[in-house]
Amino acid sequence: MFARRIAVVGAGYVGLTTAACLASLGHHVVCADIDAAKVDRLRAGEVGILEPGLHDLVAEGTAAGRLQFCVGAGAAVARPDLPPVEVLFLCVPTPMGAGGGADLAAVEAVAAEVRHLLPAGCVVVTKSTVPVGTAEATRKLLRRRDVAVVSNPEFLREGSAVHDFLNPDRIVVGSDQQDAAERVAALYARLGAPTVLTDAASAEMVKYAANAFLAIKLSYVNALAELCDVLGADVADVTEGMGHDRRIGSAFLSPGPGWGGSCLPKDTRALVQVAAAVGVDVPLVSAGIAANERQRDLMVAKIGEAVGTLDGARIGLLGLTFKAGTDDLRDSPALAVARLLSDAGAELTGYDPGCPAAVPGSTDDVHVVDDPMRAAKDADALVVLTEWPEFRQLDWTALGGVVGRRIVVDTRNLLDPDVVRRAGFSWIGVGRR
């Protein structure tokens, strides 16, 4: 494998993971970000992202001289001290914009900044999740016939991004220029993953199609859990029986308070918006979004039924991040439930291993504490909202000594009901007998 000179624009979850992992594969990578303070921290070896293995990869790449950091996309491209950049990865934010579509302002800004700096023969890669047609639009923005644009969507789960990058299910690369697509695919040759070479539009569609499918699957299992609650069936047994069917599989068959994070909500709405723009209806995706909103209301109703009344109730929340293994609060279903509980008059105290202190603008409805015992103090109920494995190991007997009422509403079906009940708690799951 040939080592390539690569520039990565964006040092967030996707960008930093991409830069560090490509450096670990032997490439020479310069990672750029517009946040000068973040760049200084990264140069000092400080990785402000809770992502297993990422800190070590950054340290190794920096020590080996294969990974550098700079401020601004232009500085990553125009480096007189380095050979010309061969591949430029765009890993910038594409947040939800007006109408639910992706906001491509950052992509457009970077394209404008580097347009006259890119060497002939360079390949620009859109790694961020972008609507179908973005590669073509970027090519027009660059106005460079000697620069190819390739779509190479990421499939990284927060909390396991490094593992997912280095052990991918597949590599998807799309371009109308076959040689450019093959050059990008070759960057991953050492990983030995199945590679899908296609056109740019199809590659862009893959990411939205995959995330929408997973979202629908989660909404479906949440609907099954509600039905199991009513009929007296056990959703754990139902999903086990389903999961052994190879056509279905066991992944994404765990009920919960709804799906969230930085990807699924944004990508499902973007797909609906893109489809509407060309006169196509995608009712399954729209229904999955609506069901997800309703799921949060169902969890609040379940908690209210457990405590009798939410107005004035003291509720201890276990989990605030959108999933275990990360410190990300973006579009967290735990915080969505917390907001509804607060609106109903509940007093909330929350604990999360990934969020030891309040985050203004995100956790305003919750008094955040750094110890589960403090979250449990005088609580009328404890509510599990994020699936942190640490919660299974809590001393439930000790917690029982400080709560106001021994009630646990486990929206993730995470805990062992027998362990909790032996400590004197009433355990209430989702779709469980």
Short mmCIF file of N, CA, C and O in Angstrom, two decimals, residues 9 73-75 77-78 85 88 90 107-122 124 137-149:
data_model
loop_
_atom_site.label_atom_id
_atom_site.label_comp_id
_atom_site.label_asym_id
_atom_site.label_seq_id
_atom_site.Cartn_x
_atom_site.Cartn_y
_atom_site.Cartn_z
N VAL A 9 -10.50 17.86 6.94
CA VAL A 9 -11.05 19.12 7.44
C VAL A 9 -12.19 18.80 8.40
O VAL A 9 -13.21 18.22 8.02
N ALA A 73 -8.82 25.03 6.76
CA ALA A 73 -8.65 24.09 5.65
C ALA A 73 -7.52 24.50 4.74
O ALA A 73 -6.75 23.65 4.25
N GLY A 74 -7.39 25.80 4.48
CA GLY A 74 -6.33 26.27 3.60
C GLY A 74 -4.96 25.90 4.11
O GLY A 74 -4.08 25.52 3.33
N ALA A 75 -4.77 25.99 5.42
CA ALA A 75 -3.47 25.65 6.01
C ALA A 75 -3.15 24.17 5.88
O ALA A 75 -1.98 23.77 5.81
N VAL A 77 -4.05 22.31 3.34
CA VAL A 77 -3.77 22.03 1.92
C VAL A 77 -2.46 22.65 1.48
O VAL A 77 -1.61 22.00 0.86
N ALA A 78 -2.28 23.92 1.76
CA ALA A 78 -1.10 24.65 1.30
C ALA A 78 0.01 24.56 2.33
O ALA A 78 0.20 25.47 3.15
N VAL A 85 -1.00 17.78 -1.30
CA VAL A 85 -2.05 16.93 -0.77
C VAL A 85 -2.67 16.13 -1.91
O VAL A 85 -2.93 16.66 -3.00
N LEU A 88 -8.33 15.07 -0.02
CA LEU A 88 -8.87 15.99 0.99
C LEU A 88 -10.22 15.47 1.45
O LEU A 88 -11.16 15.35 0.65
N LEU A 90 -13.63 15.95 3.57
CA LEU A 90 -14.51 16.92 4.20
C LEU A 90 -15.31 16.22 5.30
O LEU A 90 -16.18 15.40 5.02
N VAL A 107 -19.68 22.80 4.23
CA VAL A 107 -19.11 22.17 3.04
C VAL A 107 -18.80 23.23 1.99
O VAL A 107 -17.71 23.24 1.37
N GLU A 108 -19.75 24.13 1.79
CA GLU A 108 -19.58 25.17 0.78
C GLU A 108 -18.45 26.12 1.14
O GLU A 108 -17.68 26.55 0.27
N ALA A 109 -18.32 26.42 2.44
CA ALA A 109 -17.26 27.33 2.88
C ALA A 109 -15.88 26.73 2.65
O ALA A 109 -14.95 27.42 2.20
N VAL A 110 -15.74 25.45 2.94
CA VAL A 110 -14.44 24.80 2.75
C VAL A 110 -14.11 24.72 1.25
O VAL A 110 -12.97 24.98 0.84
N ALA A 111 -15.10 24.39 0.44
CA ALA A 111 -14.87 24.32 -1.01
C ALA A 111 -14.37 25.66 -1.53
O ALA A 111 -13.44 25.72 -2.36
N ALA A 112 -14.98 26.74 -1.07
CA ALA A 112 -14.56 28.07 -1.52
C ALA A 112 -13.15 28.40 -1.04
O ALA A 112 -12.36 29.02 -1.76
N GLU A 113 -12.81 27.95 0.18
CA GLU A 113 -11.50 28.27 0.75
C GLU A 113 -10.36 27.55 0.04
O GLU A 113 -9.28 28.12 -0.15
N VAL A 114 -10.59 26.31 -0.36
CA VAL A 114 -9.49 25.50 -0.92
C VAL A 114 -9.48 25.47 -2.43
O VAL A 114 -8.55 24.90 -3.03
N ARG A 115 -10.48 26.05 -3.07
CA ARG A 115 -10.66 25.92 -4.53
C ARG A 115 -9.37 26.22 -5.30
O ARG A 115 -8.98 25.48 -6.20
N HIS A 116 -8.71 27.32 -4.95
CA HIS A 116 -7.52 27.73 -5.70
C HIS A 116 -6.23 27.16 -5.11
O HIS A 116 -5.14 27.40 -5.65
N LEU A 117 -6.35 26.40 -4.02
CA LEU A 117 -5.16 25.87 -3.36
C LEU A 117 -4.89 24.41 -3.70
O LEU A 117 -3.77 23.92 -3.52
N LEU A 118 -5.91 23.70 -4.16
CA LEU A 118 -5.76 22.27 -4.42
C LEU A 118 -4.84 22.02 -5.61
O LEU A 118 -4.98 22.66 -6.66
N PRO A 119 -3.91 21.08 -5.47
CA PRO A 119 -3.05 20.75 -6.61
C PRO A 119 -3.82 19.95 -7.66
O PRO A 119 -4.82 19.30 -7.35
N ALA A 120 -3.38 20.00 -8.88
CA ALA A 120 -4.01 19.22 -9.94
C ALA A 120 -3.93 17.74 -9.59
O ALA A 120 -2.91 17.26 -9.08
N GLY A 121 -5.04 17.03 -9.83
CA GLY A 121 -5.07 15.59 -9.56
C GLY A 121 -5.52 15.24 -8.16
O GLY A 121 -5.68 14.05 -7.84
N CYS A 122 -5.75 16.24 -7.32
CA CYS A 122 -6.23 15.97 -5.98
C CYS A 122 -7.66 15.44 -6.02
O CYS A 122 -8.43 15.74 -6.94
N VAL A 124 -11.18 15.29 -3.78
CA VAL A 124 -11.93 15.81 -2.65
C VAL A 124 -13.00 14.79 -2.28
O VAL A 124 -13.77 14.35 -3.13
N ALA A 137 -22.68 19.02 -6.67
CA ALA A 137 -22.71 20.44 -6.32
C ALA A 137 -21.33 20.92 -5.89
O ALA A 137 -20.92 22.04 -6.22
N THR A 138 -20.60 20.09 -5.15
CA THR A 138 -19.25 20.45 -4.71
C THR A 138 -18.31 20.58 -5.91
O THR A 138 -17.47 21.49 -5.96
N ARG A 139 -18.46 19.68 -6.86
CA ARG A 139 -17.64 19.76 -8.07
C ARG A 139 -17.86 21.09 -8.79
O ARG A 139 -16.91 21.73 -9.25
N LYS A 140 -19.12 21.52 -8.84
CA LYS A 140 -19.41 22.79 -9.50
C LYS A 140 -18.87 23.98 -8.70
O LYS A 140 -18.41 24.97 -9.27
N LEU A 141 -18.92 23.87 -7.36
CA LEU A 141 -18.38 24.94 -6.52
C LEU A 141 -16.86 25.07 -6.70
O LEU A 141 -16.32 26.18 -6.72
N LEU A 142 -16.20 23.94 -6.84
CA LEU A 142 -14.74 23.96 -6.98
C LEU A 142 -14.31 24.54 -8.32
O LEU A 142 -13.26 25.17 -8.44
N ARG A 143 -15.11 24.29 -9.35
CA ARG A 143 -14.80 24.76 -10.71
C ARG A 143 -13.40 24.34 -11.13
O ARG A 143 -12.63 25.13 -11.69
N ARG A 144 -13.08 23.08 -10.85
CA ARG A 144 -11.76 22.54 -11.18
C ARG A 144 -11.92 21.22 -11.91
O ARG A 144 -12.24 20.19 -11.29
N ARG A 145 -11.72 21.21 -13.20
CA ARG A 145 -11.82 19.97 -13.96
C ARG A 145 -10.71 18.99 -13.61
O ARG A 145 -10.84 17.79 -13.85
N ASP A 146 -9.63 19.51 -13.04
CA ASP A 146 -8.49 18.65 -12.70
C ASP A 146 -8.57 18.13 -11.27
O ASP A 146 -7.62 17.52 -10.77
N VAL A 147 -9.70 18.35 -10.59
CA VAL A 147 -9.91 17.85 -9.23
C VAL A 147 -11.20 17.02 -9.22
O VAL A 147 -12.26 17.51 -9.60
N ALA A 148 -11.08 15.76 -8.78
CA ALA A 148 -12.25 14.87 -8.73
C ALA A 148 -12.93 14.98 -7.37
O ALA A 148 -12.29 15.30 -6.36
N VAL A 149 -14.24 14.72 -7.35
CA VAL A 149 -15.01 14.70 -6.11
C VAL A 149 -15.59 13.31 -5.91
O VAL A 149 -16.19 12.74 -6.83
#
